[in-house]
PDB file of C-alpha atoms in Angstrom:
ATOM      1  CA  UNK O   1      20.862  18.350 -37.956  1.00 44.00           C
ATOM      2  CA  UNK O   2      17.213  16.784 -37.875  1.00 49.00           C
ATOM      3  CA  UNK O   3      16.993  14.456 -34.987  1.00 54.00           C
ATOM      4  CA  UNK O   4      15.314  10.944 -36.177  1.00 59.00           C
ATOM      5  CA  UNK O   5      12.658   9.861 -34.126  1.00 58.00           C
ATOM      6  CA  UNK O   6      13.445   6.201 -32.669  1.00 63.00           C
ATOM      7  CA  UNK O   7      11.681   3.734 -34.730  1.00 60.00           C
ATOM      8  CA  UNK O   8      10.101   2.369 -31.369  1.00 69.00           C
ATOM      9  CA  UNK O   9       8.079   5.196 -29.695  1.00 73.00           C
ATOM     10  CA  UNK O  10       4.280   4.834 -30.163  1.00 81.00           C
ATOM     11  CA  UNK O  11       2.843   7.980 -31.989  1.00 85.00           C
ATOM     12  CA  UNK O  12      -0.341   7.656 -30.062  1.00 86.00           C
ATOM     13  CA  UNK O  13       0.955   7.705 -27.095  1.00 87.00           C
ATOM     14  CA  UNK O  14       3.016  10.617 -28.091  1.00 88.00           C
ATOM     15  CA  UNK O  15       0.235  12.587 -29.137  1.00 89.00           C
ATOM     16  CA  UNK O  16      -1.858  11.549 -26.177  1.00 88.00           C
ATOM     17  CA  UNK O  17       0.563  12.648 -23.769  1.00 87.00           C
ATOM     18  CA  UNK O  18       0.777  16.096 -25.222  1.00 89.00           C
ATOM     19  CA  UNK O  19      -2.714  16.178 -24.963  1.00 89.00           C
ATOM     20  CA  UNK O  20      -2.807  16.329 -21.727  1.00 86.00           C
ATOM     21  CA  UNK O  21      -0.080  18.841 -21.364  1.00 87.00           C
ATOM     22  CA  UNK O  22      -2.157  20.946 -23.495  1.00 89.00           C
ATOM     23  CA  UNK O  23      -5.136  20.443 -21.369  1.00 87.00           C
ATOM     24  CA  UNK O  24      -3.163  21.246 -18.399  1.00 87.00           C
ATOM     25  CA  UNK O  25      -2.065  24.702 -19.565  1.00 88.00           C
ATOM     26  CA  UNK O  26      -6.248  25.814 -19.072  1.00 88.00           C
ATOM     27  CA  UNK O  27      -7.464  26.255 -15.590  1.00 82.00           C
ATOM     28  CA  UNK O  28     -10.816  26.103 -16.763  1.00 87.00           C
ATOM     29  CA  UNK O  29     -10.922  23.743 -19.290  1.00 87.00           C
ATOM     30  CA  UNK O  30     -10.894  24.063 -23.427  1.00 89.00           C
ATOM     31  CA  UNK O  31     -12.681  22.816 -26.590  1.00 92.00           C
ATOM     32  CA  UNK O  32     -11.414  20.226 -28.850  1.00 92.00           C
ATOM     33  CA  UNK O  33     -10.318  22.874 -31.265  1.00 92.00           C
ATOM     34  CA  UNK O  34      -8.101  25.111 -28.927  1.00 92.00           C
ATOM     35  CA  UNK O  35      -6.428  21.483 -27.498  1.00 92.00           C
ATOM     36  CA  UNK O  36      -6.093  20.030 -30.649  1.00 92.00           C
ATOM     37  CA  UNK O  37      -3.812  23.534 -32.057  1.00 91.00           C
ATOM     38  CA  UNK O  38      -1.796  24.382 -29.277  1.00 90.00           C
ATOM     39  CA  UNK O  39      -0.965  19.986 -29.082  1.00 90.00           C
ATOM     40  CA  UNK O  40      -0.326  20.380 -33.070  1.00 91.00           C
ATOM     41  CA  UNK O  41      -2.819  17.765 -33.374  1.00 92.00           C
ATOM     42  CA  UNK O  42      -5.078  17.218 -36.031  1.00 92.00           C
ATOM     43  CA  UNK O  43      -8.787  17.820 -34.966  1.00 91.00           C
ATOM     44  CA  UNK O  44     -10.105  14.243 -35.967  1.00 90.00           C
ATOM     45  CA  UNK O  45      -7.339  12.729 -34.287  1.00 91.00           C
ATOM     46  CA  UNK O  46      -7.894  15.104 -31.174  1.00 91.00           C
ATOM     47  CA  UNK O  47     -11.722  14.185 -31.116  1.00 91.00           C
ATOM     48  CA  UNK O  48     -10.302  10.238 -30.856  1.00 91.00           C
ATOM     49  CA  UNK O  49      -7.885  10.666 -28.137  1.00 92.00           C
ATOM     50  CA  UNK O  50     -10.017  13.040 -26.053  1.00 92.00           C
ATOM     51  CA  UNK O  51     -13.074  10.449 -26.148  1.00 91.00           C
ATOM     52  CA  UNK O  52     -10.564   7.645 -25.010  1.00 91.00           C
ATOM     53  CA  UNK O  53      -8.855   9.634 -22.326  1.00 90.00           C
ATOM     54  CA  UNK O  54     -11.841  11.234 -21.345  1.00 90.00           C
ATOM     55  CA  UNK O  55     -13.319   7.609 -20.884  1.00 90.00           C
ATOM     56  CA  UNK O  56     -10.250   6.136 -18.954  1.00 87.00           C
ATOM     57  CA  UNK O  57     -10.762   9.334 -15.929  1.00 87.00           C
ATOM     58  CA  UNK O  58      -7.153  11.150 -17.088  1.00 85.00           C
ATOM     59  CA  UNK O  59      -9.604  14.075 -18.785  1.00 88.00           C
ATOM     60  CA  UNK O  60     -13.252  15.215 -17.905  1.00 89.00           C
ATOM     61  CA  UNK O  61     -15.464  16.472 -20.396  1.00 90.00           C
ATOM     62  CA  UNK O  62     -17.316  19.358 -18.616  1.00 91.00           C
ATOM     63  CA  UNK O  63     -20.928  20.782 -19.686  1.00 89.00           C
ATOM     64  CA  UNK O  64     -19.950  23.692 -21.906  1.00 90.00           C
ATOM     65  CA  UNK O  65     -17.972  21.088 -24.035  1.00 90.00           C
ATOM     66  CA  UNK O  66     -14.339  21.676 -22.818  1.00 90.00           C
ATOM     67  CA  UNK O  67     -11.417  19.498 -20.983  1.00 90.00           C
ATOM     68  CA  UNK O  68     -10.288  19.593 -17.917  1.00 89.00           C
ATOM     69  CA  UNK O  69      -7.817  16.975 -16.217  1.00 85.00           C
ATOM     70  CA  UNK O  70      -9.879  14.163 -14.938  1.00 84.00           C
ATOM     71  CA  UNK O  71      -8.975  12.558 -11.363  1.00 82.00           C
ATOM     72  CA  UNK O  72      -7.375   9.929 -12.966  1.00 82.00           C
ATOM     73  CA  UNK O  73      -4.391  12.350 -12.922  1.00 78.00           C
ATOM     74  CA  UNK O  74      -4.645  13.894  -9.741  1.00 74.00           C
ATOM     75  CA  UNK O  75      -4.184  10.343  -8.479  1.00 68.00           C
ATOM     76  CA  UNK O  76      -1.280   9.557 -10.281  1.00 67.00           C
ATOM     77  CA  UNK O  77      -0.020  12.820  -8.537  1.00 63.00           C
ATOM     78  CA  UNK O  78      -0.772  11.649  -5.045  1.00 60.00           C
ATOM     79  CA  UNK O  79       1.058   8.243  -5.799  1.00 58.00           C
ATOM     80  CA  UNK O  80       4.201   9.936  -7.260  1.00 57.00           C
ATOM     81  CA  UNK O  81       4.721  12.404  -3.748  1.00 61.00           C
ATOM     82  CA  UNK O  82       3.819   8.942  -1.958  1.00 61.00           C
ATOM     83  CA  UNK O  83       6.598   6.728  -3.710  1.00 66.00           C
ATOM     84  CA  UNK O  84       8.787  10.200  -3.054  1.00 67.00           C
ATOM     85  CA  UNK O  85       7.859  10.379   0.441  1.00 66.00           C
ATOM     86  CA  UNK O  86       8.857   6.965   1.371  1.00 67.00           C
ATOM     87  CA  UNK O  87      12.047   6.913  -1.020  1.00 76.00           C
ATOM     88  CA  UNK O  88      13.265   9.382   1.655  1.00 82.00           C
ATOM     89  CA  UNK O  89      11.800   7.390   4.807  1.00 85.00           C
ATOM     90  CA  UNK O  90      13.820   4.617   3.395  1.00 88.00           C
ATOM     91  CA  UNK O  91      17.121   5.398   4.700  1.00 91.00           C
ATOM     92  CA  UNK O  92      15.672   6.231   8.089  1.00 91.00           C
ATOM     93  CA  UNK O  93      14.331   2.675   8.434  1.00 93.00           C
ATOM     94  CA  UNK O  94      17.617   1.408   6.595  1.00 93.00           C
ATOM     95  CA  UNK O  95      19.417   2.746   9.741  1.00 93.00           C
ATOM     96  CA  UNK O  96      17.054   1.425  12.132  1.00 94.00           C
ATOM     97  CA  UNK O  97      17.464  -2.017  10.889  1.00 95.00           C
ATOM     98  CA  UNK O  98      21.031  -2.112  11.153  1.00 94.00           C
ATOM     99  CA  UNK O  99      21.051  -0.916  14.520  1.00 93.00           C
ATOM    100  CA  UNK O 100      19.028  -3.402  15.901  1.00 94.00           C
ATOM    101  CA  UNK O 101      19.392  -6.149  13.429  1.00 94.00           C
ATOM    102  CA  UNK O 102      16.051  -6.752  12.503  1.00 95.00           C
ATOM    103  CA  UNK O 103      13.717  -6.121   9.621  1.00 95.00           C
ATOM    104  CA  UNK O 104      12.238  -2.637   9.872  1.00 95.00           C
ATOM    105  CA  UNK O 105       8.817  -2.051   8.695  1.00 94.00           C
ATOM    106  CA  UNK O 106       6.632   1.312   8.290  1.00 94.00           C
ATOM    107  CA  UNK O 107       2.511   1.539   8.189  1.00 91.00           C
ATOM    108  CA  UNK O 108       0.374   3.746   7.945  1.00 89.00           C
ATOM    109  CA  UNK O 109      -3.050   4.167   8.227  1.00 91.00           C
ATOM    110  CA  UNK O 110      -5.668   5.244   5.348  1.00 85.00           C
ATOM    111  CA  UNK O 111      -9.012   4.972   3.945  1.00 85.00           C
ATOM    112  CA  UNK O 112      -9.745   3.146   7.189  1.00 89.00           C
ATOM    113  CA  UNK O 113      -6.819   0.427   6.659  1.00 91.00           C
ATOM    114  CA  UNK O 114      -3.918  -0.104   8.565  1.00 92.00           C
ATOM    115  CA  UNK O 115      -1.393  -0.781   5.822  1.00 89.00           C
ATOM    116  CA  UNK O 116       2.542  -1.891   5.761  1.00 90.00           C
ATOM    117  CA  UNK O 117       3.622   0.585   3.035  1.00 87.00           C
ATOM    118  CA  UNK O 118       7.640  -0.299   3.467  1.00 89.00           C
ATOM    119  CA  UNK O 119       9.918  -3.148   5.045  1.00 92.00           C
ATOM    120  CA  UNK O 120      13.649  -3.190   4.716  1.00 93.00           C
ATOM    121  CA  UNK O 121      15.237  -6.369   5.401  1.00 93.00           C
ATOM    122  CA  UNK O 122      18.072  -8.432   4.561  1.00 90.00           C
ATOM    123  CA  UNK O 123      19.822 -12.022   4.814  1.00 90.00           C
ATOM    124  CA  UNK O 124      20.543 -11.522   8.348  1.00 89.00           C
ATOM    125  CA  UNK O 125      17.323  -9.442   9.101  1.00 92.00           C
ATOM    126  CA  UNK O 126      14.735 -11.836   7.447  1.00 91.00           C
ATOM    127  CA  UNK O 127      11.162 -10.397   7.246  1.00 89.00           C
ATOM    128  CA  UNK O 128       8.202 -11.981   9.079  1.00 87.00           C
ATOM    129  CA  UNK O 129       6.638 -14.089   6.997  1.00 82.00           C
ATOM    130  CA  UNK O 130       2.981 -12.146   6.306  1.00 76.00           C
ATOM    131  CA  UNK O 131       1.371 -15.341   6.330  1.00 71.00           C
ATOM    132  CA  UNK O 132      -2.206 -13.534   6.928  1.00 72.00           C
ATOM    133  CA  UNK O 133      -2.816 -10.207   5.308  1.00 76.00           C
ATOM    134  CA  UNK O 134      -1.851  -7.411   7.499  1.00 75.00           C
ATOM    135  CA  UNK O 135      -5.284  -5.392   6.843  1.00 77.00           C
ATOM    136  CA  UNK O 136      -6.934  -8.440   8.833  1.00 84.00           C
ATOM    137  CA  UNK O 137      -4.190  -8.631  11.657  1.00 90.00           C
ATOM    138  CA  UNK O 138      -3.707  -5.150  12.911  1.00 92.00           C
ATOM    139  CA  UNK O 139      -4.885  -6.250  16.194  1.00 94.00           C
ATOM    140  CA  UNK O 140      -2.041  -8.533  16.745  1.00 95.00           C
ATOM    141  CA  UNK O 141       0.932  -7.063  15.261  1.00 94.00           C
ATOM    142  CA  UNK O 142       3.258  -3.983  16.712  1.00 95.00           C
ATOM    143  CA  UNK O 143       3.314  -1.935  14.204  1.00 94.00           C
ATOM    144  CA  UNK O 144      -0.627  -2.051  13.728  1.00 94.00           C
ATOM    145  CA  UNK O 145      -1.447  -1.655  17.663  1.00 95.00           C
ATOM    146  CA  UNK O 146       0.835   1.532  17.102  1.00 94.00           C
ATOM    147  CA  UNK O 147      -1.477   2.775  14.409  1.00 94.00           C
ATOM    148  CA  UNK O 148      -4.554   2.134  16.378  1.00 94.00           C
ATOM    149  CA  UNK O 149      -3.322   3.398  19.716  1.00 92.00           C
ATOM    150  CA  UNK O 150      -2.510   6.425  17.963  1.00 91.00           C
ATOM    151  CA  UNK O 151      -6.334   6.876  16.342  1.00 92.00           C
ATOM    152  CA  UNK O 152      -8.738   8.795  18.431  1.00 90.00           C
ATOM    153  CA  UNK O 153     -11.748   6.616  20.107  1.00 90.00           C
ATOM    154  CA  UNK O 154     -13.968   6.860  16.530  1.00 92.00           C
ATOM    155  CA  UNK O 155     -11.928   5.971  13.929  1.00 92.00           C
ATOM    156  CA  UNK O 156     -10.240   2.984  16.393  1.00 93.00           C
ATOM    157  CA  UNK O 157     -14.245   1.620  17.276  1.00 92.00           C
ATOM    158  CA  UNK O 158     -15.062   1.925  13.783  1.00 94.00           C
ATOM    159  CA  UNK O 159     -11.849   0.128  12.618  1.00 94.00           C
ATOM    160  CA  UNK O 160     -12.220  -2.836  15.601  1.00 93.00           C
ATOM    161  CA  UNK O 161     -15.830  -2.911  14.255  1.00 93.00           C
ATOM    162  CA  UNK O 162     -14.832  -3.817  10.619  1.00 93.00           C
ATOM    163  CA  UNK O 163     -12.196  -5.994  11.989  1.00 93.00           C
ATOM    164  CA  UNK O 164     -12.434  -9.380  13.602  1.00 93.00           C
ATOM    165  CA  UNK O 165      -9.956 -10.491  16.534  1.00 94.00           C
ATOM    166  CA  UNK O 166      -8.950 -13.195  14.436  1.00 93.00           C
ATOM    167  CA  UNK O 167      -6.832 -15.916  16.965  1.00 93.00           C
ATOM    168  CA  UNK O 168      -3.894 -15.932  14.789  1.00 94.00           C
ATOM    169  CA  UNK O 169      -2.117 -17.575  17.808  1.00 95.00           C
ATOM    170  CA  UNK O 170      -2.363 -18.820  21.179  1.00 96.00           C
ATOM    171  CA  UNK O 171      -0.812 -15.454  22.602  1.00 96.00           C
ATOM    172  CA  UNK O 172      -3.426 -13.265  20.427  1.00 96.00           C
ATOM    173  CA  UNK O 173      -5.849 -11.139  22.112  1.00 95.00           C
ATOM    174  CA  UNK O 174      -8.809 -11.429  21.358  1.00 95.00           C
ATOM    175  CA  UNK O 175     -11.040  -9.883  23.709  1.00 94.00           C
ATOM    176  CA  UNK O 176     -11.808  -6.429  22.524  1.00 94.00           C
ATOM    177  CA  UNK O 177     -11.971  -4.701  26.332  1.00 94.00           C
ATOM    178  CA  UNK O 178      -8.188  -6.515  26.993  1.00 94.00           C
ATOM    179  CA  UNK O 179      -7.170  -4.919  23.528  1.00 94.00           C
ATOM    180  CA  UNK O 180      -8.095  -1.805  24.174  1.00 93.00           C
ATOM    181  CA  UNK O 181      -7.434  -1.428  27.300  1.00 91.00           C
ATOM    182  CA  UNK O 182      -3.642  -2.383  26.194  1.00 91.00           C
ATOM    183  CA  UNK O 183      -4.066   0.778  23.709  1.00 90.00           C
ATOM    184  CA  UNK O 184      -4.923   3.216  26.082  1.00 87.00           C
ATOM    185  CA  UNK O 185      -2.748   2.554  28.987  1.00 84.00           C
ATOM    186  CA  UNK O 186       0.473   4.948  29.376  1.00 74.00           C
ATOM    187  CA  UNK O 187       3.461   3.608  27.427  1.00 74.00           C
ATOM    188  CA  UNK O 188       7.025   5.096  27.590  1.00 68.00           C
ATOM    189  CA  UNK O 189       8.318   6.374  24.290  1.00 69.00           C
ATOM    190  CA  UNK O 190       4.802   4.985  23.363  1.00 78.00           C
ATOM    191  CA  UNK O 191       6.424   1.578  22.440  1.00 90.00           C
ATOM    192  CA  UNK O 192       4.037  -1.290  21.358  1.00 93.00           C
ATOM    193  CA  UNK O 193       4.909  -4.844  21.814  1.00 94.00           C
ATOM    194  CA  UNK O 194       3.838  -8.312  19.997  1.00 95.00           C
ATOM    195  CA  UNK O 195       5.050 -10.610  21.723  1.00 95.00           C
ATOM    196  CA  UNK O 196       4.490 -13.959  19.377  1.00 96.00           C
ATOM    197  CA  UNK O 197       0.872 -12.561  18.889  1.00 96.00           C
ATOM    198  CA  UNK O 198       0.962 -12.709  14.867  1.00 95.00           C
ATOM    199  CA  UNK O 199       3.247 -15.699  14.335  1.00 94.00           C
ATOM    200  CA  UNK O 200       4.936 -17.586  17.468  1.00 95.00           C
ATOM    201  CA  UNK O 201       8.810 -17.329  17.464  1.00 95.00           C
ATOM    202  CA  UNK O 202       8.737 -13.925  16.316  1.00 95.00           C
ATOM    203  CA  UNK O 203       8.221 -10.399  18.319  1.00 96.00           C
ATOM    204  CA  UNK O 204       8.212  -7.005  17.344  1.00 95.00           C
ATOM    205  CA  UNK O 205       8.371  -3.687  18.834  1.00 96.00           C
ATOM    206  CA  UNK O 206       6.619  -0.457  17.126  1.00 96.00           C
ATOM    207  CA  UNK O 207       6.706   3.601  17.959  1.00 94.00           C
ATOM    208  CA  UNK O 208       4.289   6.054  16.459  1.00 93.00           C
ATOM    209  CA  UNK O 209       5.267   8.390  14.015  1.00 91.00           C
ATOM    210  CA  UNK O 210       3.641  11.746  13.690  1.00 79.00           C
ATOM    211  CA  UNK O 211       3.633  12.852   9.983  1.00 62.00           C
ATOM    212  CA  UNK O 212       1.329  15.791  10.360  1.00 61.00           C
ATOM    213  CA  UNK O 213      -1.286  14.154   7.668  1.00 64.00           C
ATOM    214  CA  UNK O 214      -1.997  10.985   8.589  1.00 74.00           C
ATOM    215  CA  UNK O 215      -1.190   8.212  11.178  1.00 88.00           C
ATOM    216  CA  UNK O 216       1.579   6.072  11.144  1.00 91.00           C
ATOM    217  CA  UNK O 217       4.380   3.519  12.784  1.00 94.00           C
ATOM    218  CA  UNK O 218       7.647   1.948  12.550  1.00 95.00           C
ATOM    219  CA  UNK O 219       8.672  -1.150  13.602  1.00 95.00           C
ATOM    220  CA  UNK O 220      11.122  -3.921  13.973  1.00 96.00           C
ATOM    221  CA  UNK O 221      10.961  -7.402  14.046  1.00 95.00           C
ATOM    222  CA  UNK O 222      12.645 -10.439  15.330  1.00 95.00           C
ATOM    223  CA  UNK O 223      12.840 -13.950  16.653  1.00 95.00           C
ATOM    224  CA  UNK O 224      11.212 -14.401  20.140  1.00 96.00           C
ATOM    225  CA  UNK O 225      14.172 -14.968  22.272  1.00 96.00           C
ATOM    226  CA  UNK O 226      15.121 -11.145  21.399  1.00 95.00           C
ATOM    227  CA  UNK O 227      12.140 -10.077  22.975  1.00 95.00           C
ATOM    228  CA  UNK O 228      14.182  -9.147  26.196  1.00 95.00           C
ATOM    229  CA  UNK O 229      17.042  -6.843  24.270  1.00 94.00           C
ATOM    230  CA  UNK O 230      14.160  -5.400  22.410  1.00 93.00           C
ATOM    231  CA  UNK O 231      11.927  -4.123  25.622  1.00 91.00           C
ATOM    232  CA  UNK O 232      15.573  -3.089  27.310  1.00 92.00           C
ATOM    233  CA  UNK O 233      17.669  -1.115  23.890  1.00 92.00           C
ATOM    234  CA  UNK O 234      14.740  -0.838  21.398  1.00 91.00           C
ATOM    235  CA  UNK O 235      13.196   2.346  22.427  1.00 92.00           C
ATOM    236  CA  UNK O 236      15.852   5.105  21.683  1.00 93.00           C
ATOM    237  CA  UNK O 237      16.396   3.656  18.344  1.00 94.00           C
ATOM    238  CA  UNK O 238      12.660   3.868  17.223  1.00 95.00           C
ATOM    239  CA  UNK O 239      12.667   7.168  18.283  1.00 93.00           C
ATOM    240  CA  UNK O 240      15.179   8.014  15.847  1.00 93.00           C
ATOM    241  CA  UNK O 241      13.399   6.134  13.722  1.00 93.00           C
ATOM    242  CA  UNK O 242      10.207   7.742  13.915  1.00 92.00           C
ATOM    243  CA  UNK O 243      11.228  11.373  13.826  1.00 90.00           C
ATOM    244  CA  UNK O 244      13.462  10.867  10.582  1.00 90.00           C
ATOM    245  CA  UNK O 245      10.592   8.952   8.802  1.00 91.00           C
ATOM    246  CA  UNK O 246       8.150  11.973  10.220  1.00 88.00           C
ATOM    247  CA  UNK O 247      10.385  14.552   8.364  1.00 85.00           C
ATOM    248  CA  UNK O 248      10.655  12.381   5.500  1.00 82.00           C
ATOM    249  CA  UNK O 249       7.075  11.921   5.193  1.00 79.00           C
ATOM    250  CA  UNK O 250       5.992  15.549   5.614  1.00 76.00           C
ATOM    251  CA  UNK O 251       8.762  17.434   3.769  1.00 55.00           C
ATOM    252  CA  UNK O 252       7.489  18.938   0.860  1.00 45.00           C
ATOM    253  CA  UNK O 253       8.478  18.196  -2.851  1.00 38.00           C
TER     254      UNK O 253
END
C-alpha cells in the first residue's frame, strides 16, 4: 500500500534536506547536475536550493563549481556531541546534588570564556540567583576560580586582562596579585571556595574536572551558614563528581 505523505511536511524543506545528504555522499564536492539526480531533484529547483543553502553556510560553493558541506554543518555537529556530552554529565551532577543538597553546576571554559554550561537544582536545592552574567564574574565565583586555576599562566593573564575585578560584594577580591595568588597556592583535592564573594548569603565550593579537551569545573552551591559542612564533607563528593562528568565528557559517541 502507498504511504500518503502527511498533509503538513514542507516539500522544501524535504527536498533541501536531501540535498544535503546528497552533498554529503562526495568527499570532494559535486556539480548541480550530479546533486540534483542522485537527490531526485529537478535541476531548476536544485539551482534554487543550492544558492539559498549555499548562502546560509550549510553548503560551500567551491571554485570548480561543485558543493561541499559548508561549516554551517560542521557546527551543528559540534553542538549535537556537546548537548550529548552533557546529557551524560547530567546524572553525575544529579548525584552530586543530592548528596550534598545543593544546586550543582558545571563550566567550562572556551573561546576564552568561562561559561556555566549545566546546573541541576531543585525546590530544596534552589540555584544562585545569576544576578550578573557569569562571563563577567569568574573571578568571584567557585566554579570560575576552578576554571582559571586550572589554565596555564597565558590563557589565565589574558583572560584577567579582558576581565575586570568587578566588586560584586564586600567579600570580592579584587586585587589581581591577592587573586592570583589564591589560584596558585596548593589546594587539597584542588577545592575552590566563594565564600559570599558573588552574592552574600550564598557559598560555593568547586573541583576541576579534567576532560582531556578542554578545561572545566563542578560545583555546588549553598546558603552561607553551610560554608563550614561544605569545607569539612564537600571534597570527596566533588571528586566523584568530577571524574564521572570527565568520563562523560570525553567518551566518545
Amino acid at each position: 500500500m502507498e504511504t500518503r505523505r502527511p498533509s503538513t511536511l514542507i516539500v522544501s524543506v524535504q527536498r533541501a534536506l536531501r540535498l544535503l545528504e546528497a552533498t554529503s555522499l562526495h568527499a570532494t564536492g559535486a556539480p548541480a547536475k550530479v546533486l540534483a539526480r542522485d537527490a531526485g531533484l529537478p535541476l531548476g529547483t536544485t539551482y534554487h536550493l543550492l544558492r539559498t543553502l549555499a548562502y546560509e553556510g550549510y553548503l560551500r560553493r567551491l571554485d570548480d563549481g561543485g558543493y561541499v558541506l559548508g561549516d554551517r554543518v560542521d557546527g551543528l555537529l559540534a553542538e549535537g556531541r556537546s548537548q550529548t556530552a552533557l546529557a551524560r554529565a547530567r546524572p553525575a551532577l544529579m548525584a552530586l546534588r543530592d548528596a550534598t543538597t545543593a544546586a550543582a553546576y558545571l563550566a567550562r571554559y572556551a573561546d576564552g570564556e568561562i561559561t556555566v554550561v549545566e546546573i541541576v537544582d531543585g525546590p530544596k536545592t534552589p540555584r544562585v540567583d545569576l544576578w550578573v552574567g557569569f562571563q563577567e564574574a569568574g573571578h568571584a565565583t567557585a566554579i570560575g576560580k576552578s576554571v582559571l586555576a586550572s589554565l596555564d599562566s597565558s590563557a589565565r593573564c589574558d583572560y584577567l586582562a579582558r576581565h575586570p575585578l568587578a566588586d560584586l560584594t564586600p567579600r570580592t577580591i579584587t586585587d589581581r596579585q591577592l587573586l592570583l595568588h589564591e589560584l596558585e597556592e596548593e589546594r587539597p583535592a584542588g577545592l575552590v571556595f566563594d565564600r559570599e564573594e558573588y552574592a552574600l548569603g550564598t557559598v560555593c565550593a568547586a573541583a576541576p574536572v579534567a576532560d582531556g579537551s578542554s578545561v572545566a569545573a563542578v560545583g555546588v552551591s549553598a546558603r552561607a551558614e553551610r560554608l563550614p559542612e561544605l569545607e569539612r564533607d564537600a571534597a570527596p563528593w566533588l571528586a566523584v563528581a568530577a571524574r564521572r562528568v570527565s568520563r562523560a565528557l570525553t567518551l566518545t559517541i
